[in-house]
DNA sequence: CGTCTCAATATGTATATACATAATTGCCAT
DNA sequence: ATGGCAATTATGTATATACATATTGAGACG
């Protein structure tokens, strides 16, 4: 009776059962169909519902528990946990606007520009699988006399061909892209780091000084568009995000 | 020959094998002993090293892969991924969950606790206008053996009187508050900084080393509830946030 | 000399089974 | 009633096994 059907689980996609259980239950929880506190079916019941072994159900539920969506109690069952995730509103920030909000004159400078075939690093940053042309840019943003942020950017020319003809001397890549490419998804990574020589020079700070790094990847309809890394000298910059719980 | 020894794996703690494999490998990666790109032993080899079945090893490695610490390639093996730990969405994050998602044992320690009348600084941080009682806490969160985050917290006792009776020895203030106080608004500030003496000591890093600072203020129905400042050693931590435009 | 095929290999997913552990239920004796 | 002691139950962890699937590497062939 062993008949491993990794695919085509009764007319579906080519997904593993494990995945299917996971998404089914996540769906029910995130959609609110199963409210916080609700007891989800016992492993035993899911076993018959999905016609699989307890191990499979158990693995999926354990993962949901680790992700914080459910809470498991021996002898009692598994329950939907209360809060829910809060969407972060970190907005695509425009450095010019930030600087001008401080009442300081904004200035932009393009340091370097290079069109090349994507390296493995480039592809990793952009999330590309196949090689192709990319545009690599390095820029500086000033607030008054002082360097405010260092920008290192990759643009996937397969997605935005016209960028290959632009020099980016008079306009920063951010505003240029926003006007041209509708983005459908973005991912931010925020961390602290010690300034490397190269960047420290550009920002006129000491090598090793703490900096805030904001990296952003943007997709347009599943196509990777650009990757950008902003480096701000510490103390000069704070990100602010506000939340209101998405109701209870 | 089945002899499930959930405990006392050759003179150790009462930890599951699964956990032990997870922390062993995480430890090697996070400490740098296994550099990015390094091929970790095949499942087959770990099977003999830990004297267990492949399923157990497989579960642990799959979890590490999901946590982003390693990358698995069929026919080639499993490799340490480049950057560092990531995880942590920019929600109301629970440090315990972050740490456990890395497969490391979580430990919490309260360093200091002080009930006092609010100073001007306290009021500024909490956003209070009138003086009153506050509870000041200092805590440390560990991932395995190493300090993971330093927490400095103020609780407005006018809003949460019961907190004054709690020692916070067995439970961290975050989870304690979440279970008790419905929050209606929160504000995050994120920046980089150089570790001050005091914090560097606690985190076991060098004074002046770059750190990521996450501050959060929380309100419940217009009443300031708490202000907390988490300090993470740089490189050990990255915030990740995903967006999809909310259309308009 | 390139390329095509095939076997070997490491991971991926699933099963059936076994025993451990914690919590609740219910029963029994006091 | 009630305090304590099983029995039951649901989850937790581990094993051995089976087959799927992707990729590498070596050998066959045009």
PDB file of C-alpha atoms in Angstrom, chain A residues 7 10 32 35-36 44 61 74 96 161 247:
ATOM      1  CA  UNK A   7       2.669  14.900  -7.318  1.00  0.00           C
ATOM      2  CA  UNK A  10      -6.025  14.487  -6.601  1.00  0.00           C
ATOM      3  CA  UNK A  32      -9.551  34.007   9.838  1.00  0.00           C
ATOM      4  CA  UNK A  35      -9.936  32.125  14.740  1.00  0.00           C
ATOM      5  CA  UNK A  36      -7.361  32.380  17.493  1.00  0.00           C
ATOM      6  CA  UNK A  44      -5.346  11.494  13.835  1.00  0.00           C
ATOM      7  CA  UNK A  61       2.040  20.807  12.467  1.00  0.00           C
ATOM      8  CA  UNK A  74      -0.294  17.377  24.873  1.00  0.00           C
ATOM      9  CA  UNK A  96      15.900  63.389  -1.365  1.00  0.00           C
ATOM     10  CA  UNK A 161      16.464  47.573 -20.877  1.00  0.00           C
ATOM     11  CA  UNK A 247      -7.713  44.421  14.138  1.00  0.00           C
TER      12      UNK A 247
END
